[in-house]
Coordinates of C-alpha atoms in Angstrom, one line a residue:
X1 CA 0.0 0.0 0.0
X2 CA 1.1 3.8 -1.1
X3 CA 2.4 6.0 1.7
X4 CA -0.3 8.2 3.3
X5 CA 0.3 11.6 2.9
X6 CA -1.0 13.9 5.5
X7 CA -3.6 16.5 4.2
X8 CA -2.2 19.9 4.9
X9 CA -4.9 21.7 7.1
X10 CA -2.8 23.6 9.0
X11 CA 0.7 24.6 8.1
X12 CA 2.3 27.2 10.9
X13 CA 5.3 28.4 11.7
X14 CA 4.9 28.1 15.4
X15 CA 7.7 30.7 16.9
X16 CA 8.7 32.2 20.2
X17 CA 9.6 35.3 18.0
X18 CA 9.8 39.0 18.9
X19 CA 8.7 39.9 15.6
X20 CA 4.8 39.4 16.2
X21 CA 2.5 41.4 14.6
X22 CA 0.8 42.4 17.0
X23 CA 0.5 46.2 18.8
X24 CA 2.3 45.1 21.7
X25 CA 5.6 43.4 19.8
X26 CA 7.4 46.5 19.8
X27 CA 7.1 46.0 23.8
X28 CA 7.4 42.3 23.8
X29 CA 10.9 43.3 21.6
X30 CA 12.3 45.9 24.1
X31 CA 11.3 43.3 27.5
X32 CA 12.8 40.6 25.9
X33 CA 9.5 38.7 25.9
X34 CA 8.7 36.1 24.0
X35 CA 5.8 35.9 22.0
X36 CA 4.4 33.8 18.9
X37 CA 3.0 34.3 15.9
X38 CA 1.4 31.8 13.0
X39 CA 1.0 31.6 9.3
X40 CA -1.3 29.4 7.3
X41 CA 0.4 28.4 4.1
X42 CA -2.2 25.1 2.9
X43 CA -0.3 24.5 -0.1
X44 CA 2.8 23.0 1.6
X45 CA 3.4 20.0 3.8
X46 CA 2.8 20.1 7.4
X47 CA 5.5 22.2 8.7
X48 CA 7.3 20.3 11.4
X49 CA 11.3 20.9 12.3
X50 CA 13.5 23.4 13.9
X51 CA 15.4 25.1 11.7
X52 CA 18.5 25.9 14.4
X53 CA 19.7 23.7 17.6
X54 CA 20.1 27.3 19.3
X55 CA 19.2 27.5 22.5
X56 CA 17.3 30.8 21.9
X57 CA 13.8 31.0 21.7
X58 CA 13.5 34.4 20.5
X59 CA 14.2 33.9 17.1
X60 CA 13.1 30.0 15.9
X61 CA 11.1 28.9 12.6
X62 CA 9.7 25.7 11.9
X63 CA 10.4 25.4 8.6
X64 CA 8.2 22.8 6.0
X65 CA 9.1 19.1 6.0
X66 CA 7.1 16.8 4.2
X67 CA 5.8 14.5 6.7
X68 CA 4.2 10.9 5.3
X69 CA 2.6 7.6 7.5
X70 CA 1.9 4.6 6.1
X71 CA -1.8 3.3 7.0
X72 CA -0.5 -0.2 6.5
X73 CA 2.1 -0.1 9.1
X74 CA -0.9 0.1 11.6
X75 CA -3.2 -2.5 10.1
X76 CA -6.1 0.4 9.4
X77 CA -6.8 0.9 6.0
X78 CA -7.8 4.7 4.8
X79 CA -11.6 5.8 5.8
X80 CA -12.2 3.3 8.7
X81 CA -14.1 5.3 11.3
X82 CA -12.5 6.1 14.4
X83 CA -13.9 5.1 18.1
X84 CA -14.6 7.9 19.9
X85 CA -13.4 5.7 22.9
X86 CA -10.0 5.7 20.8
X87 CA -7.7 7.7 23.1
X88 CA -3.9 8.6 22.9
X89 CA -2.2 9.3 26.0
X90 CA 1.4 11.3 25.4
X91 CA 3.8 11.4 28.1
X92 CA 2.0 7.9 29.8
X93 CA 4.6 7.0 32.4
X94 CA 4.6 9.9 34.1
X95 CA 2.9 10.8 37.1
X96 CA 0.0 11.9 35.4
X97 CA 0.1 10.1 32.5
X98 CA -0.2 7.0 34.0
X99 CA -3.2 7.8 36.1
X100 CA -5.1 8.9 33.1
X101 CA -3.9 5.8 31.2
X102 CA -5.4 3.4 34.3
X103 CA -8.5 5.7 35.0
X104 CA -9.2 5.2 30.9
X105 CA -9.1 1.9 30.8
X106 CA -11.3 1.3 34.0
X107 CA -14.0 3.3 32.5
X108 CA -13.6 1.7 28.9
X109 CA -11.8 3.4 26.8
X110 CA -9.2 2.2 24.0
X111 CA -6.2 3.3 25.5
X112 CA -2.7 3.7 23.3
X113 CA 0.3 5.4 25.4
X114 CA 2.8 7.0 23.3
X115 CA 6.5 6.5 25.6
X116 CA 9.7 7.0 24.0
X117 CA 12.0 4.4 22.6
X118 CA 13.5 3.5 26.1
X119 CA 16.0 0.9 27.5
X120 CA 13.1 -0.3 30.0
X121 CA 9.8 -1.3 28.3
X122 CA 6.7 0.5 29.6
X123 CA 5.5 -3.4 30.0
X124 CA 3.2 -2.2 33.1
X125 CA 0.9 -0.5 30.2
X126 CA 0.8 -3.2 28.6
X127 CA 0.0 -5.2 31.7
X128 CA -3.1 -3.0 32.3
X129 CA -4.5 -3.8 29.1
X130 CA -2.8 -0.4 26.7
X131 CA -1.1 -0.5 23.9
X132 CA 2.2 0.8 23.6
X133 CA 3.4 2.6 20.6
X134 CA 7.3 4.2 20.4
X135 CA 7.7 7.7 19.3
X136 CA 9.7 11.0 20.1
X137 CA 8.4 14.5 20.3
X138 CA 11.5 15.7 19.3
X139 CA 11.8 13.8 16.1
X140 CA 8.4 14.9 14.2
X141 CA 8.6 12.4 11.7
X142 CA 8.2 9.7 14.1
X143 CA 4.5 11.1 15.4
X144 CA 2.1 10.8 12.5
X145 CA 1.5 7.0 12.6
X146 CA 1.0 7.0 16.0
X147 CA -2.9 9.1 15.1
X148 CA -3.6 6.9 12.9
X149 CA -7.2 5.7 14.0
X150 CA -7.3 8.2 17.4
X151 CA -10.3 10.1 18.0
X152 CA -8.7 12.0 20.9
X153 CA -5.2 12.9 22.5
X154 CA -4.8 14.0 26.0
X155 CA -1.4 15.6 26.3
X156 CA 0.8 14.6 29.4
X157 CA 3.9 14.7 28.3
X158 CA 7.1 17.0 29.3
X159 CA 10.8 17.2 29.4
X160 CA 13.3 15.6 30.8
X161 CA 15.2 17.7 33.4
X162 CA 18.5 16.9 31.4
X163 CA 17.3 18.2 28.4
X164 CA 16.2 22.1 27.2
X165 CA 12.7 22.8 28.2
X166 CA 11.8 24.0 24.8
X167 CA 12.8 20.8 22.8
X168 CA 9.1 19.1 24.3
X169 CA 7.3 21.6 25.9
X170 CA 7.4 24.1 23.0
X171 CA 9.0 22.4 19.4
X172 CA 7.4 19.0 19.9
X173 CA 4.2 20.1 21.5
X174 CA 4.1 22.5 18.3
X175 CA 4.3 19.2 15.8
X176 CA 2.0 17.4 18.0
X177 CA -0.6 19.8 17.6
X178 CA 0.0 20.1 13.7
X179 CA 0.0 16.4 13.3
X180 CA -3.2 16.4 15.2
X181 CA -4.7 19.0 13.3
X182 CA -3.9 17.6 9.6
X183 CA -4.8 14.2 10.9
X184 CA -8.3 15.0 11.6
X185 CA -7.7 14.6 15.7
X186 CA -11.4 15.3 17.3
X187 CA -10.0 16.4 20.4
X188 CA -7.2 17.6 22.0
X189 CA -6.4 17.8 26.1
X190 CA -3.3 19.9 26.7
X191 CA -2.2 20.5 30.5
X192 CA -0.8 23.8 31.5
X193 CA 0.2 25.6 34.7
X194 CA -2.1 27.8 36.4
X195 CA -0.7 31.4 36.3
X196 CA 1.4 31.0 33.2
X197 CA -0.1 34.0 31.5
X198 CA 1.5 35.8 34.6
X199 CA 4.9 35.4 34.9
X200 CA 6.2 35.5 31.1
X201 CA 9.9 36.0 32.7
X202 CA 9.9 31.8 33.8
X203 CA 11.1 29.9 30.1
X204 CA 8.5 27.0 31.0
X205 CA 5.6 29.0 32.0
X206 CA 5.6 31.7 28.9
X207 CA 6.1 28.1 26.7
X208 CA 2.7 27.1 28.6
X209 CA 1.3 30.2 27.6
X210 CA 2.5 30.5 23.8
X211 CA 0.9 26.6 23.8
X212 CA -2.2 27.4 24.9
X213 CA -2.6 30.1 22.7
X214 CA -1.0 27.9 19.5
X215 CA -3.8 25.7 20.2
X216 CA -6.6 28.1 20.7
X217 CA -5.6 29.4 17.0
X218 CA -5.0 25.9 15.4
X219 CA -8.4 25.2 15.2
X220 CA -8.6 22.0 16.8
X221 CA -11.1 20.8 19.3
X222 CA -9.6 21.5 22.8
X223 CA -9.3 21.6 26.2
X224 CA -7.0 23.0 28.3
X225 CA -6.7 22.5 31.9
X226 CA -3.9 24.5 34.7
X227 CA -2.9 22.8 37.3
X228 CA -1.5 23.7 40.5
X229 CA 1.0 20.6 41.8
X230 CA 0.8 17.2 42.2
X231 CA 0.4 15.4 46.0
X232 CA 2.5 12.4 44.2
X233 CA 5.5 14.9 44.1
X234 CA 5.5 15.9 47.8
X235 CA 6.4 11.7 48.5
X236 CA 10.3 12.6 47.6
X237 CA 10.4 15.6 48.1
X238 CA 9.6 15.5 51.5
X239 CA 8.2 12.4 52.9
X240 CA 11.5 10.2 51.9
X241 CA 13.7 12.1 53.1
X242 CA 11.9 12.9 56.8
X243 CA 11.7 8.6 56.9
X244 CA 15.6 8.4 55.7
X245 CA 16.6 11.1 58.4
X246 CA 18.3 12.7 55.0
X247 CA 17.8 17.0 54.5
X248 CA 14.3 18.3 53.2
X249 CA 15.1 21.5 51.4
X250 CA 12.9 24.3 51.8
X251 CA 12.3 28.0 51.2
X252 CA 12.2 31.4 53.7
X253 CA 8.8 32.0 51.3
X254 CA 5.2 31.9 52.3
X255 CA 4.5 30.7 48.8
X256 CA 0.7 29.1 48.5
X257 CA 0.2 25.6 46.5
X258 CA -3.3 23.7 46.8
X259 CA -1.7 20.0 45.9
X260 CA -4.3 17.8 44.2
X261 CA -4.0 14.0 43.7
X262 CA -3.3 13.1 40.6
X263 CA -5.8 10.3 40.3
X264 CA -8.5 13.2 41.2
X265 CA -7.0 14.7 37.9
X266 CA -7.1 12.0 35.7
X267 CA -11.0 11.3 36.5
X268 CA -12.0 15.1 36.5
X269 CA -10.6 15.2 33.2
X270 CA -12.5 12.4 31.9
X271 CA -15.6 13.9 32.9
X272 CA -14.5 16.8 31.2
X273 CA -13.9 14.7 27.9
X274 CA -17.1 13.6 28.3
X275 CA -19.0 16.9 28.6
X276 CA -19.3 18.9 25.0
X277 CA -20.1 21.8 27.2
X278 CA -17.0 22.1 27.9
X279 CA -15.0 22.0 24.6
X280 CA -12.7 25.0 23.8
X281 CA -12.4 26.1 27.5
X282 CA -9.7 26.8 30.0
X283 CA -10.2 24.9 33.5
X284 CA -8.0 25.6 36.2
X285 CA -8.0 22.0 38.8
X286 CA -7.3 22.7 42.2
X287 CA -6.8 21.1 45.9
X288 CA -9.2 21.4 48.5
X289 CA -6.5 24.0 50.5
X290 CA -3.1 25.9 49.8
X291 CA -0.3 24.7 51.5
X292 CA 3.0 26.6 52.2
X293 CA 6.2 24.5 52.2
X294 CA 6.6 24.6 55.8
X295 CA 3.1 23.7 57.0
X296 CA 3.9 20.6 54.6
X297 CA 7.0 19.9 56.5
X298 CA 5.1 20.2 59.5
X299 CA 2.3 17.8 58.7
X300 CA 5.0 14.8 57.0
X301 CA 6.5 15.1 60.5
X302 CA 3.5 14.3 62.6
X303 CA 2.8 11.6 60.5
X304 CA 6.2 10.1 60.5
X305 CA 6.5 10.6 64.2
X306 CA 10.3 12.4 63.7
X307 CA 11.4 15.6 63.1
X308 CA 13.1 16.9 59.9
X309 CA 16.2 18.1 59.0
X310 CA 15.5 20.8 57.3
X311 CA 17.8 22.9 54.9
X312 CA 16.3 26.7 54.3
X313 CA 17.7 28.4 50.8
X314 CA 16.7 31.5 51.2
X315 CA 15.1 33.2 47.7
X316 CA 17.7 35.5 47.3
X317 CA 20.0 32.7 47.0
X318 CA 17.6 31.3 44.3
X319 CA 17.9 34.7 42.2
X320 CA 21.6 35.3 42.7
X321 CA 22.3 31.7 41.5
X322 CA 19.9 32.2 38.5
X323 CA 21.8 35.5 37.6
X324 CA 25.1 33.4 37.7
X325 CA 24.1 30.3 35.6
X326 CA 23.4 32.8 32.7
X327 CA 26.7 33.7 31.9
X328 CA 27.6 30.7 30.2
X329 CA 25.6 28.9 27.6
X330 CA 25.9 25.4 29.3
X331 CA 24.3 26.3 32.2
X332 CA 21.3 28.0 30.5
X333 CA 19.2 25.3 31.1
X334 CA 19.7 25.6 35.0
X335 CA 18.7 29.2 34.9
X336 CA 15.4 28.5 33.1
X337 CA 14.6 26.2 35.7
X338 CA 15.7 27.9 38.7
X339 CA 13.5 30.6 37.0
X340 CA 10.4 28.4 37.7
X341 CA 11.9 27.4 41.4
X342 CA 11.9 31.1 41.9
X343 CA 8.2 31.8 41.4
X344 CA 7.6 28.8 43.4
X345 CA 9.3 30.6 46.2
X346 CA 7.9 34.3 45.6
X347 CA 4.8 35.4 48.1
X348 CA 2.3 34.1 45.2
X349 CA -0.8 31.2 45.9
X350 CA -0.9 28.4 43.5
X351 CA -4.9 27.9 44.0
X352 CA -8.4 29.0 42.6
X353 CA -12.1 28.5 44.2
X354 CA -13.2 25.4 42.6
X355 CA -16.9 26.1 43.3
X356 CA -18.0 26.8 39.4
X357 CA -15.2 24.0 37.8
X358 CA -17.4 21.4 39.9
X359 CA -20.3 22.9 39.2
X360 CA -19.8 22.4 35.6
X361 CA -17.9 19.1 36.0
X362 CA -21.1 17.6 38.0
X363 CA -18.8 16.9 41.0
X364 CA -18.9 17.0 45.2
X365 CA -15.9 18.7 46.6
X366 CA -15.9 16.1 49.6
X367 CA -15.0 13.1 47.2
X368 CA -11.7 15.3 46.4
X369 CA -8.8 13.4 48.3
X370 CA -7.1 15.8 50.8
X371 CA -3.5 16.4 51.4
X372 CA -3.9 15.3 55.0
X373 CA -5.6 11.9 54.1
X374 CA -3.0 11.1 51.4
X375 CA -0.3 11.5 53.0
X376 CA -1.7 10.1 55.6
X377 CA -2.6 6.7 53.9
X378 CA 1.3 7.0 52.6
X379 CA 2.7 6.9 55.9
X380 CA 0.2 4.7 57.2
X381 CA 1.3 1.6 54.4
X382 CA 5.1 2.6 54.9
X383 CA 5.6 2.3 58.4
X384 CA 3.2 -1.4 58.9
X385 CA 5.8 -2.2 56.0
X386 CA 9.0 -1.1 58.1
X387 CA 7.4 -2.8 61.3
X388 CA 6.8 -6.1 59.2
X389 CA 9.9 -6.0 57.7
X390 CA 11.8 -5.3 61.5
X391 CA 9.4 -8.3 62.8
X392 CA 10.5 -10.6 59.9
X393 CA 14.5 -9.5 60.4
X394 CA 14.1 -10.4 64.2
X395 CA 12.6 -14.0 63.5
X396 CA 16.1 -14.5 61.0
X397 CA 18.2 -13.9 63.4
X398 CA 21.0 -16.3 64.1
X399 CA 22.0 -16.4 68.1
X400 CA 25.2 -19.0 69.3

């Protein structure tokens, strides 16, 4: 059979640029802002690859690259109708990912994770009943066969911390999204961070920002939903460490953050899926209550029944060690990063009332897990682990 080639829909040239068209690019030029701008050029293939490895953002194109799938190579010949129970989950082993990967296949849905090639196989996908299919953000070419018979994509997926944020989060999100638009995609679910559109001096955020917005403009069926941090994250961040008797790192900052479980996430955003009301919106999902790294702290100790050793870095330690790391061009990275650690530790609250999201979502507050219970139930199965395994060490022991 003849290599498929993708119908050119949407062709854009999807650039943090400061040459926008817009009124405010001649203040986006002189901040140093990024900003974005599109073109739509249907003649051409879809346009899919970076034409520089620079590190800037300021000044990237995507230039055209013909971009062709074989229907063979998945077993689905041209015009079968797609499931909408068809689902593709990017970024599935990751925290979230994998929660809405298990939460979709409880409730029925056709699940197919899209992991990288990787030294470990994703095999517990495959033990849930998912199908696993290998492709890279970063290499465009490698994402068109992976839609092939998808009704809908829910977008999990981020960089590595070794690698430059904008290489997933901005140039592969960008081909994902134009794949999914010449491909016919139904609907698209793309996570952001809540306050993004805030703090346009933090590389990840304004790349959450510019992606929203690339999506609003594509034309595809969306929806985006912020986020304000993940419960699962606080385990080694905090709760290790305070077990171990190792250093918890903390902040001098009365910074805000209502933590949500992510396996509240994954099934508030497939009632979202589910509701057409809801197509094209922005929802922001929050925790029950904001929490400041200290009353965190405070609670994993309790818990644990032992105090922490904990290490304060004070924020102006964060900003003078940002201004540092951008002197040389290896250590850019690291500055873009300690960017986001410093709004993390400014005087700001990472939460929203969630009284209308539920509302519309046709959800009770009260079945929301709170940080108290789930960390709760964490320390709970941990320590009647420790005890067992002390109780099983004591029966093993050897006495002449």
């Amino acid at each position: 059979m003849a290599a498929l080639r993708l119908p050119t829909q949407l062709v854009t040239r999807g650039t943090l640029d400061y040459h926008n068209s817009s009124p405010s690019s001649a203040t986006a030029a002189s901040s140093g802002r990024l900003s974005w701008r599109r073109s739509l050029t249907p003649e051409n293939s879809i346009s899919l690859f970076p034409s520089s490895s620079s590190s800037s953002l300021n000044r990237e194109r995507l230039i055209v690259v013909p971009v062709t799938c074989s229907a063979a190579a998945v077993n689905l010949a041209p015009g079968t109708p797609v499931r909408p129970t068809s689902i593709l989950v990017v970024g599935a082993t990751g925290t979230l990912g994998r929660q809405i990967v298990r939460r979709a296949l409880d409730e029925g849905y056709d699940v197919r994770c899209l992991v990288r090639p990787r030294p470990a196989p994703a095999d517990f996908l495959r033990d849930w009943g998912a199908t696993v299919v290998n492709a890279d953000l970063s290499k465009p070419e490698t994402i068109p066969a992976t839609l092939v018979g998808i009704h809908t994509v829910i977008d999990c997926a981020t960089g590595r911390p070794e690698e430059p944020i904008k290489t997933v989060d901005w140039e592969g999100k960008v081909a994902l999204i134009q794949c999914a638009k010449a491909m016919g995609i139904q609907k698209y679910v793309f996570y952001s961070i809540h306050n993004c559109d805030k703090h346009p001096e933090v590389p990840l955020m304004e790349i959450k920002y510019c992606t929203e917005k690339f999506l609003q403009e594509s034309g595809l069926n969306h929806i985006t939903i912020r986020l304000c941090g993940f419960m699962q994250g606080l385990i080694g961040q905090y709760a290790v460490p305070i077990l171990e008797e190792k250093s918890v790192w903390g902040t001098d900052a009365p910074t805000r953050i209502a933590y949500m479980d992510t396996q509240d996430i994954a099934r508030l955003t497939l009632i979202a899926l589910r509701n057409d009301k809801i197509n094209g919106k922005l929802l922001t999902f929050a925790g029950p209550r904001a929490w400041t790294t200290q009353e965190v702290i405070t609670l994993c100790e309790r818990l644990a029944g032992q105090d922490a050793n904990v290490t304060t870095v004070p924020v102006s330690v964060l900003r003078v060690t940002r201004q540092l790391t951008r002197f040389f061009q290896w250590t850019n990275d690291v500055a873009d990063r300690l960017a986001f650690s410093e709004v993390l530790s400014s005087d700001t609250v990472f939460s929203v009332p969630m009284t209308e999201t539920n509302s519309l979502l046709g959800v009770d507050q009260k079945d929301m897990v709170t940080l108290e219970k789930y960390l709760q139930d964490y320390f709970s199965n941990i320590l009647k682990k420790l005890k067992g395994l002390k109780a099983q060490s004591k029966q093993s022991d050897i006495y002449f």
